[in-house]
PDB file of C-alpha atoms in Angstrom:
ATOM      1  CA  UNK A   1     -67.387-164.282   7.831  1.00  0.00           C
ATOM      2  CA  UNK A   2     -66.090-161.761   5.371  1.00  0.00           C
ATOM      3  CA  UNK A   3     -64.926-162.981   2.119  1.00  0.00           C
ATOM      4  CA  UNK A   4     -62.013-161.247  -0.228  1.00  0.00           C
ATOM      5  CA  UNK A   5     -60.349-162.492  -3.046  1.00  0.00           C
ATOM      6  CA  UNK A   6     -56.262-161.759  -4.637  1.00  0.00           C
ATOM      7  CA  UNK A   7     -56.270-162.161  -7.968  1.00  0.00           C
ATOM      8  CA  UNK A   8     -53.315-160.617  -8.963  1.00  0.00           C
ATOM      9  CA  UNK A   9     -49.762-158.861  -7.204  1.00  0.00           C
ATOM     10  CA  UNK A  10     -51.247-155.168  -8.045  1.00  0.00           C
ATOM     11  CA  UNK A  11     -54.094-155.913  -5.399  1.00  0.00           C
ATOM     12  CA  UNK A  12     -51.948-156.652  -2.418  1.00  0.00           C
ATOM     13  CA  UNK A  13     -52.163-153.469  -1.150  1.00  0.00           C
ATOM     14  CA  UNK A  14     -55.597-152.916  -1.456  1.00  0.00           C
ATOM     15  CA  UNK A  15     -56.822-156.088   0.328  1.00  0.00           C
ATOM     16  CA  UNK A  16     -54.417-155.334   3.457  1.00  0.00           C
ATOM     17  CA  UNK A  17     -56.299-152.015   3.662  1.00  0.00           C
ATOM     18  CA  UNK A  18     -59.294-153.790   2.922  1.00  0.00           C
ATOM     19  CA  UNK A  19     -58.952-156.149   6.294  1.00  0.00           C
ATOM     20  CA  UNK A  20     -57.385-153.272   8.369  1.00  0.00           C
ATOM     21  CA  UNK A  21     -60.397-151.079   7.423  1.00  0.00           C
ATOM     22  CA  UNK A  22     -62.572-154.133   8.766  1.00  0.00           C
ATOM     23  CA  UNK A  23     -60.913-154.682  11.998  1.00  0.00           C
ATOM     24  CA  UNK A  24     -60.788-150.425  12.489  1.00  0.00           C
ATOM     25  CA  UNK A  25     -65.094-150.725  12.715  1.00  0.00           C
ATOM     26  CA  UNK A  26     -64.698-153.733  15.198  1.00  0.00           C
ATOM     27  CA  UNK A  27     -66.245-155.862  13.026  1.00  0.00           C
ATOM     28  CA  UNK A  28     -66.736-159.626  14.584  1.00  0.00           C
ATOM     29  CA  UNK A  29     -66.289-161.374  11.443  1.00  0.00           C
ATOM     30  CA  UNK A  30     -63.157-163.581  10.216  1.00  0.00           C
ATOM     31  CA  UNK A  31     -61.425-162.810   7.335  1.00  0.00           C
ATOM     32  CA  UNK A  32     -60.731-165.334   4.851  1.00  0.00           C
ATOM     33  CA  UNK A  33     -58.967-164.065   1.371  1.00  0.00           C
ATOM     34  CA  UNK A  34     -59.568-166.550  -1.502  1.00  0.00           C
ATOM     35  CA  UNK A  35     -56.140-166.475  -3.833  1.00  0.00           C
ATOM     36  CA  UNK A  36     -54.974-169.105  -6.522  1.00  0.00           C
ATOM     37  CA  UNK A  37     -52.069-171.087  -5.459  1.00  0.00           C
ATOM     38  CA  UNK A  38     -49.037-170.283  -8.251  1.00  0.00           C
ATOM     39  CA  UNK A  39     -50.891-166.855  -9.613  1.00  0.00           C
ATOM     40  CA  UNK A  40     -49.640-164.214  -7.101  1.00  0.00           C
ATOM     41  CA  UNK A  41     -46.114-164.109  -5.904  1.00  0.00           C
ATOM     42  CA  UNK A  42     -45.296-165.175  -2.356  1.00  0.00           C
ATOM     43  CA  UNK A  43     -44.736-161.838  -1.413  1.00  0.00           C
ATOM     44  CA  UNK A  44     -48.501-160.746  -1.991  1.00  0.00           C
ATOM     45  CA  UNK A  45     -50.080-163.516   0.647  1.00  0.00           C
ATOM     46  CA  UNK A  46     -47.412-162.841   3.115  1.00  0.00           C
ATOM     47  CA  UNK A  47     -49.129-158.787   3.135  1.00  0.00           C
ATOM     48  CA  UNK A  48     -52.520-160.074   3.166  1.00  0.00           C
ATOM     49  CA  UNK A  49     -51.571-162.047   6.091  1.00  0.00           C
ATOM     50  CA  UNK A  50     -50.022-159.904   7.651  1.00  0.00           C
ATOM     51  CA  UNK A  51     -53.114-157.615   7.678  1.00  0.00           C
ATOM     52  CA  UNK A  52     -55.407-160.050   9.243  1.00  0.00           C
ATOM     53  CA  UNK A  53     -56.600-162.418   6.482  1.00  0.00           C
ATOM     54  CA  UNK A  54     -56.498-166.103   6.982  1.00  0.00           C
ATOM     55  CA  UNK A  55     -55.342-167.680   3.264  1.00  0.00           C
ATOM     56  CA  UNK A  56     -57.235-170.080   1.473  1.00  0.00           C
ATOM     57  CA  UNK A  57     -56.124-171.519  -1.650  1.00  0.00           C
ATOM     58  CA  UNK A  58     -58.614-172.356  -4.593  1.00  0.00           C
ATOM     59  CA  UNK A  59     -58.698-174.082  -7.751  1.00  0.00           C
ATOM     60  CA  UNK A  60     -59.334-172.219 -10.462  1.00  0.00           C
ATOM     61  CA  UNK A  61     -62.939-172.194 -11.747  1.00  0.00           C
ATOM     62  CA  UNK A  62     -63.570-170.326 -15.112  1.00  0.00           C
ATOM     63  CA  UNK A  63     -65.088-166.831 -15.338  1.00  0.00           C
ATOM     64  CA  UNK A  64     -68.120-166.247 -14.055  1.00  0.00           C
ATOM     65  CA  UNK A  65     -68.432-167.894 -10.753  1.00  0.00           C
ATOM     66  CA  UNK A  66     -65.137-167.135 -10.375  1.00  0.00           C
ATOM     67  CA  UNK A  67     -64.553-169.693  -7.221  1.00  0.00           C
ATOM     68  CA  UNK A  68     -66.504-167.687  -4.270  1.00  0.00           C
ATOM     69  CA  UNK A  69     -69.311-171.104  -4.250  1.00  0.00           C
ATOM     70  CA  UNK A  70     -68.429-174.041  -2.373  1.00  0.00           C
ATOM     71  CA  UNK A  71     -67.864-172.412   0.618  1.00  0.00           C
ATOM     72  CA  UNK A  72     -70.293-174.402   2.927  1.00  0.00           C
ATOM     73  CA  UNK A  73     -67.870-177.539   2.476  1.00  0.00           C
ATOM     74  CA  UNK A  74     -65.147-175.454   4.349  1.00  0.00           C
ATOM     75  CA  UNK A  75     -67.757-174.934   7.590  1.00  0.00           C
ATOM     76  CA  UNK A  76     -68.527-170.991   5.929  1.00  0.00           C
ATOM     77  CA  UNK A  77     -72.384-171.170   5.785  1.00  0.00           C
ATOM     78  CA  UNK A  78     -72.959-167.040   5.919  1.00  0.00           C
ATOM     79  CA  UNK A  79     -70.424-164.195   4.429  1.00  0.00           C
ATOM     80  CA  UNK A  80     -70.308-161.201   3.301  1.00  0.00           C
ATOM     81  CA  UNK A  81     -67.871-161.347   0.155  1.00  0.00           C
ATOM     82  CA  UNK A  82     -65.965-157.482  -0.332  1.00  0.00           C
ATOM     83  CA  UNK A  83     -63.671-156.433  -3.330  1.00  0.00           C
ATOM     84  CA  UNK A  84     -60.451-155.817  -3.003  1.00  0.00           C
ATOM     85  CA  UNK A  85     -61.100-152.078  -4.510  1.00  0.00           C
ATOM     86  CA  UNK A  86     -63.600-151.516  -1.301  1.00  0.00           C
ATOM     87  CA  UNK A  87     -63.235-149.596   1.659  1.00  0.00           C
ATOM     88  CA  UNK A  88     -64.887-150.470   5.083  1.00  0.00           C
ATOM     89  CA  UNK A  89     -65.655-147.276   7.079  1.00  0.00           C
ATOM     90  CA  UNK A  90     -68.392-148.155   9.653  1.00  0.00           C
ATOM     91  CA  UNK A  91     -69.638-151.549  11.125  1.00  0.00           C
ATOM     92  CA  UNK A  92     -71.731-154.093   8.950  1.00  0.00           C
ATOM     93  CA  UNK A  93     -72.324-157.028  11.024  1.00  0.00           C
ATOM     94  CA  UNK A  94     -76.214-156.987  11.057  1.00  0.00           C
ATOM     95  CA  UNK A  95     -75.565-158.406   7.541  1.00  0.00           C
ATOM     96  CA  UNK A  96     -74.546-161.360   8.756  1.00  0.00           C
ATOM     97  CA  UNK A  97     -78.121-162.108  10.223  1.00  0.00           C
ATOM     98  CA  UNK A  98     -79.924-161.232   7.351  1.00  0.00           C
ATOM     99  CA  UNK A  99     -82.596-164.389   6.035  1.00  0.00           C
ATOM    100  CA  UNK A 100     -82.106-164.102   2.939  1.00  0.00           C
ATOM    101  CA  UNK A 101     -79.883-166.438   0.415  1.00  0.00           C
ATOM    102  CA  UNK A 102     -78.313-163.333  -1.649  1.00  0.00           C
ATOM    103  CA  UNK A 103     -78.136-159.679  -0.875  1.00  0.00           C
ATOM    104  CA  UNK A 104     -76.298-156.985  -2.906  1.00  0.00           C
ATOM    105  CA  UNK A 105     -76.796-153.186  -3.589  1.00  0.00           C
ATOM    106  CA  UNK A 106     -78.255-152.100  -6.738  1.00  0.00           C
ATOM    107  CA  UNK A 107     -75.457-150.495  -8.919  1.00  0.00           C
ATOM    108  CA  UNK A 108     -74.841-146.908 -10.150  1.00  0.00           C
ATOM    109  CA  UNK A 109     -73.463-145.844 -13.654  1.00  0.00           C
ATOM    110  CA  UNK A 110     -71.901-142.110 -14.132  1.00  0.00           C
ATOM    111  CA  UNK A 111     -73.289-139.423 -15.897  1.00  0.00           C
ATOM    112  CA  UNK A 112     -72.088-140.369 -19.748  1.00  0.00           C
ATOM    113  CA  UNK A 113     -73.768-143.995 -19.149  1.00  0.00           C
ATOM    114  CA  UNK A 114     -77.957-143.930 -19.642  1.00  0.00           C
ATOM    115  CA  UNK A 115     -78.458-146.523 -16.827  1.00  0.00           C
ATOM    116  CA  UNK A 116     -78.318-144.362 -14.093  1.00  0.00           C
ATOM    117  CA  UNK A 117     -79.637-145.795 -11.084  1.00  0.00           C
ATOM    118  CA  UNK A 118     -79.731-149.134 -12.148  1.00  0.00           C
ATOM    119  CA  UNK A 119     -81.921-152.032 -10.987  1.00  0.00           C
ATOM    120  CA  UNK A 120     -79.138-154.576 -11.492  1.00  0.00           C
ATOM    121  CA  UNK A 121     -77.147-154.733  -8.251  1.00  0.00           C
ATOM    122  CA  UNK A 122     -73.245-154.837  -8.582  1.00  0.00           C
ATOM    123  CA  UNK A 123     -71.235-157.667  -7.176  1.00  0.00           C
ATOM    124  CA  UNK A 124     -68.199-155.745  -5.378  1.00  0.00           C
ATOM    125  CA  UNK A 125     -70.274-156.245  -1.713  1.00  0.00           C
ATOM    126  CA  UNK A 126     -73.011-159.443  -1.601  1.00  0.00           C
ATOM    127  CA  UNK A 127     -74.721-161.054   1.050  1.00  0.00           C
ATOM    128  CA  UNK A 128     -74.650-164.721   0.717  1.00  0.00           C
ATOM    129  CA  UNK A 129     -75.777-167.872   1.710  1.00  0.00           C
ATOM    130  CA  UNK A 130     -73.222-170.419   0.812  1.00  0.00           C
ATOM    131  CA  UNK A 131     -74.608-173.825  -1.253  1.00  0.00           C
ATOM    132  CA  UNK A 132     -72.549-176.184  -3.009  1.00  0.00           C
ATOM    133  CA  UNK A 133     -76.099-177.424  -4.529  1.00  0.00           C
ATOM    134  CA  UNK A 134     -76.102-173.448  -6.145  1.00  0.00           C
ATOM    135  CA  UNK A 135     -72.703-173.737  -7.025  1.00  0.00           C
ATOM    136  CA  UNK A 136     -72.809-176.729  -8.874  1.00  0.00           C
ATOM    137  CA  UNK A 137     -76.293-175.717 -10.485  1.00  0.00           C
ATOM    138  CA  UNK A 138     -74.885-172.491 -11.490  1.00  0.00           C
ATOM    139  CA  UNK A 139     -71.981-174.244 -13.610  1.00  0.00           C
ATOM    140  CA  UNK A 140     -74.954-176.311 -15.373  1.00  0.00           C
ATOM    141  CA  UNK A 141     -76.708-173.074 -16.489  1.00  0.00           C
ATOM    142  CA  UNK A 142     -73.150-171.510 -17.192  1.00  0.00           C
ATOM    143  CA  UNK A 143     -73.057-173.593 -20.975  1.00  0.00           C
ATOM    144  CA  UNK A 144     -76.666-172.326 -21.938  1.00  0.00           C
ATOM    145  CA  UNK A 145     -76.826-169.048 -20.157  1.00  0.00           C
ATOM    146  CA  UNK A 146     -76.660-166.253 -22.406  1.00  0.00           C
ATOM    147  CA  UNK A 147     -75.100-162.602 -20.889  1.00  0.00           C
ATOM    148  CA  UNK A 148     -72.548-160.272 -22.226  1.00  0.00           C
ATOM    149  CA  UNK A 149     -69.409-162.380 -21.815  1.00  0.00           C
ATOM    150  CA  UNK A 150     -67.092-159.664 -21.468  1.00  0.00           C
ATOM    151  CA  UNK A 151     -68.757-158.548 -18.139  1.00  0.00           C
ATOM    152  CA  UNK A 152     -67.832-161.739 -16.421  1.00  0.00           C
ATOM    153  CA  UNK A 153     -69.206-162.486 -13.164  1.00  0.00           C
ATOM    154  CA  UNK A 154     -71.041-159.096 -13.080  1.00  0.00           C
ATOM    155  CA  UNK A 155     -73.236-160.634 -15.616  1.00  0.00           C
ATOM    156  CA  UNK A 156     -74.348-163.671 -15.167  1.00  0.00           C
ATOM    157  CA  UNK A 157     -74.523-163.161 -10.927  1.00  0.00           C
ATOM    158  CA  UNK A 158     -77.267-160.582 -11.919  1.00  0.00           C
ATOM    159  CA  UNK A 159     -78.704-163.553 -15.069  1.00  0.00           C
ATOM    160  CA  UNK A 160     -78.862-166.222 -12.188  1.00  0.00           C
ATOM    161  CA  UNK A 161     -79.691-164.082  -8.950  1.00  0.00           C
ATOM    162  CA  UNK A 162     -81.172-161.372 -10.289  1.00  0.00           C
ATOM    163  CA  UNK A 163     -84.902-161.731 -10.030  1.00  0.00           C
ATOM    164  CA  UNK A 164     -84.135-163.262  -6.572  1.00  0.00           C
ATOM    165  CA  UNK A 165     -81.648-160.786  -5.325  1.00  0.00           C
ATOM    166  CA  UNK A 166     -82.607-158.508  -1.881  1.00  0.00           C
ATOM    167  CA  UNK A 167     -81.455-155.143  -2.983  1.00  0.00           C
ATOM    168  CA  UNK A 168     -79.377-153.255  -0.087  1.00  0.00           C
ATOM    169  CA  UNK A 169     -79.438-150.087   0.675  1.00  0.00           C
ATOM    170  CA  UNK A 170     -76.446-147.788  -1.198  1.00  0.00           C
ATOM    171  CA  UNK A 171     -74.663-147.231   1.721  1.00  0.00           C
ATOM    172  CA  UNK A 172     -73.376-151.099   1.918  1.00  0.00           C
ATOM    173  CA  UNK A 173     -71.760-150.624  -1.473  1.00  0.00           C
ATOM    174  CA  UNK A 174     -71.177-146.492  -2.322  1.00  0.00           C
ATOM    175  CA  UNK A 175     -69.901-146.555  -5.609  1.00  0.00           C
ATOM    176  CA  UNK A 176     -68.030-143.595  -6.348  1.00  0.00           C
ATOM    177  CA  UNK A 177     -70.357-143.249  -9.836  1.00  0.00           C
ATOM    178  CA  UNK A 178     -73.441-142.269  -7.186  1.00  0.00           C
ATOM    179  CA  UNK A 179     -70.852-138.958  -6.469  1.00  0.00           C
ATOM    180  CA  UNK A 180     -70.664-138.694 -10.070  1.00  0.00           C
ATOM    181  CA  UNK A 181     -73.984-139.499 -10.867  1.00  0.00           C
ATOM    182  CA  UNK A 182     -76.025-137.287  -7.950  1.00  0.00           C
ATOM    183  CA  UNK A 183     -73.628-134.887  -5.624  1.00  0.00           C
ATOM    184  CA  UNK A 184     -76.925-134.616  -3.710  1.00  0.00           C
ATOM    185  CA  UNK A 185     -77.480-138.248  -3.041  1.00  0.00           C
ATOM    186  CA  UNK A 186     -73.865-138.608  -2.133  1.00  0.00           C
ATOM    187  CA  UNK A 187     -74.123-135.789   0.044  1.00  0.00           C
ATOM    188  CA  UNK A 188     -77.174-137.447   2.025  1.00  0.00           C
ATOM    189  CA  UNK A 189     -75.475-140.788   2.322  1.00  0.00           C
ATOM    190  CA  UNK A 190     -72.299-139.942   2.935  1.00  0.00           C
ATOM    191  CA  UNK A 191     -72.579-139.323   6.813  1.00  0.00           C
ATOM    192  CA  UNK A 192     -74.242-143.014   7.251  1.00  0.00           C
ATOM    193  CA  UNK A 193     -71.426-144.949   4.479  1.00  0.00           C
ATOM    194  CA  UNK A 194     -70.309-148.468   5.459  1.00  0.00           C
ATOM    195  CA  UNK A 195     -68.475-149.443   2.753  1.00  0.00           C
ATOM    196  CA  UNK A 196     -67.193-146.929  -0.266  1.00  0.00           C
ATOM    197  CA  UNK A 197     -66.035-149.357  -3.657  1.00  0.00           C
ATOM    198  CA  UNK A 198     -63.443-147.290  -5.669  1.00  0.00           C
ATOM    199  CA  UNK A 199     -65.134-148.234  -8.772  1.00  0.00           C
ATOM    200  CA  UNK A 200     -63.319-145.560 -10.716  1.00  0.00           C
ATOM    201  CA  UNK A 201     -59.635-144.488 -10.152  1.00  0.00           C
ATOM    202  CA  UNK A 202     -58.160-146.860  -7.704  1.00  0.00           C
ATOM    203  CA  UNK A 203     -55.658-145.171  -5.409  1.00  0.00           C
ATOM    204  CA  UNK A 204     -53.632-148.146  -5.385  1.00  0.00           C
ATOM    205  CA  UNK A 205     -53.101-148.559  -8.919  1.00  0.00           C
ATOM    206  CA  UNK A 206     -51.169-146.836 -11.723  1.00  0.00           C
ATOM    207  CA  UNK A 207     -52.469-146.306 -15.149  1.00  0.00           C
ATOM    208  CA  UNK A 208     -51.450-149.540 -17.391  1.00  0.00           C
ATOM    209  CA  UNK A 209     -49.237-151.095 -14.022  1.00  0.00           C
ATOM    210  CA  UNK A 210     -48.734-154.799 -15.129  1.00  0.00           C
ATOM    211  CA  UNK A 211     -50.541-157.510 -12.749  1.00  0.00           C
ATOM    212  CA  UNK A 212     -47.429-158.871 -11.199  1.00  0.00           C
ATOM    213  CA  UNK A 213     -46.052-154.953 -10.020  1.00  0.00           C
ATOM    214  CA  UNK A 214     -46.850-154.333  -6.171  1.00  0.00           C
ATOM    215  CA  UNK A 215     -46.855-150.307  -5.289  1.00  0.00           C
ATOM    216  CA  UNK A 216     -43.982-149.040  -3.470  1.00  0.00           C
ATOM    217  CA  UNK A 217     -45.152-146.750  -0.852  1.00  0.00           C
ATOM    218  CA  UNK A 218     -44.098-143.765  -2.681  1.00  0.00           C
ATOM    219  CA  UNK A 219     -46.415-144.260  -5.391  1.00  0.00           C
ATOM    220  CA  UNK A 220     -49.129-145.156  -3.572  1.00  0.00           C
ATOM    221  CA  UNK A 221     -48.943-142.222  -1.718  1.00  0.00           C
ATOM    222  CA  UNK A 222     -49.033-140.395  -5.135  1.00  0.00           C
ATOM    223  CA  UNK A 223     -51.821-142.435  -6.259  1.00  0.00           C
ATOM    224  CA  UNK A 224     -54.357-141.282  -3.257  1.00  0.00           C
ATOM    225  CA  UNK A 225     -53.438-138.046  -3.484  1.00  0.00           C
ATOM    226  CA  UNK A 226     -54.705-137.966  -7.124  1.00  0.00           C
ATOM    227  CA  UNK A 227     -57.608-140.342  -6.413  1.00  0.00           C
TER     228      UNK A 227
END
């Protein structure tokens, strides 16, 4: 099962690509895209749709867990969740047999950021077991927990999971920052990539475009050739 989520209108496009890059790898799993009834227009499902997702409407749980818990209750007992900003380019379906409870890739900062190669793993491509039992203990710790606030999800995934977490290697999550960061480690992955996260510029996106606009193709088309 591979899990996506719509936040907002300006990620329509990206999560269509998302599933089409999916099914272009022949990738077994079903796609289910996670979207809050009454924050997207209709016009944003319809595209996701249209692309291959099946549509599952959510209640809104506050930042961090952001909603992606619970999932065993809806017969989902093994996914792989993917960002809307990622990019599928070769087959990933041995994750799906992994035995472990959470899997993600460690994360990369750019050159200006001292972190480097970090040993926190970054939550655009995870593994997971689904629990309702870890959902509903994570929204006990949530009140006590303390993790840079403005990081969201990012942060407390890597406060609850993160001693527990099987790291993955980079080539189930490239982050364009390992490019930035090491032109030779990009170079020797590249070849082998499953899935590449735009983590920078996202060629579906213009600068400051409000969360409600949806790309016409024309700009999108400008947008990749700049990304």
């Amino acid at each position: 099962m591979c899990i996506g989520h719509l936040y907002s209108n300006n990620y329509a496009i990206s999560t269509a690509v998302l599933a089409h890059s999916v099914r272009s790898v022949n990738s077994t799993a079903r796609l289910i895209l996670l979207y809050i009834d009454g924050q997207v227009s209709e016009e944003a499902p319809r595209m996701s749709r249209a692309a291959g997702w099946e549509l599952l409407a959510v209640p809104r749980i506050a930042p961090p867990e952001g909603g992606k818990g619970g999932l065993d209750k809806h017969g989902i007992d093994r996914l792989v969740y993917l960002d809307a900003d990622a990019l599928v380019r070769r087959n990933f379906d041995e994750l799906f047999d992994l035995p472990f409870n959470f899997a993600a890739v460690p994360d990369v900062y750019g050159p200006d950021n001292v972190r480097g190669f970090s040993l926190t793993f970054n939550a655009g491509v995870m593994a997971i077991q689904t629990s309702s039992a870890v959902l509903e203990h994570m929204k006990k710790k949530i009140g006590t927990a303390r993790y840079p606030i403005g990081q969201a999800e990012y942060a407390f995934l890597n406060l609850y999971f993160g001693a527990k977490a099987v790291r993955l290697p980079y080539i189930y999550n490239a982050l364009l920052s390992i490019k930035k960061r090491s032109l030779a480690v990009w170079d020797e992955l590249k070849s082998d990539l499953s899935v590449v996260h735009y983590t920078n510029r996202k060629p579906f996106l213009l600068e400051s475009q409000p969360g409600e606009k949806i790309l016409t193709p024309e700009e999108t088309e400008t947008e990749m050739d700049i990304a």
